[in-house]
Phi, psi and omega in degrees: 000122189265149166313142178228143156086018158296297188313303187298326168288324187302312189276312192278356175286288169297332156306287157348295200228041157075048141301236089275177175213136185219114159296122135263196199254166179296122177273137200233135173226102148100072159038051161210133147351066171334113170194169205290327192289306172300336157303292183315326186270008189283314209290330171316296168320303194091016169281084205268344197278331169272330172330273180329275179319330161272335168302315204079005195186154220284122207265113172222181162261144156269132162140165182280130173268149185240150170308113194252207178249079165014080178247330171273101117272000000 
């Protein structure tokens, strides 16, 4: 389900408060659409090859592992 009536808040938002404001067109990779959802279900997936190709660059993590209850031992 796509969201409706972002682009008109948006604008009018920037508008208010003396932004510019610009639509671009949609960017398409391997005939899909970009967007944070087709990444995340890419991620999901196990696709890194579009990941990577919508990123522009190679998708990682970051952050600490902490010590649990050693269970896969």
């Amino acid at each position: 389900a796509q969201r409706q009536g972002q682009e008109a808040l948006l604008r009018d938002f920037c508008q208010k408060n003396s932004i510019l404001f610009e639509k671009m067109a949609a960017v398409h990779v391997e005939n899909r659409i970009v967007s944070t959802t087709e990444i995340r279900k890419s991620l999901l997936s196990g696709d890194l090859k579009f990941v990577k190709s919508a990123l522009g660059r190679r998708y990682y993590l970051k952050g600490l592992v902490s010590k649990g209850e050693r269970r896969g031992r």
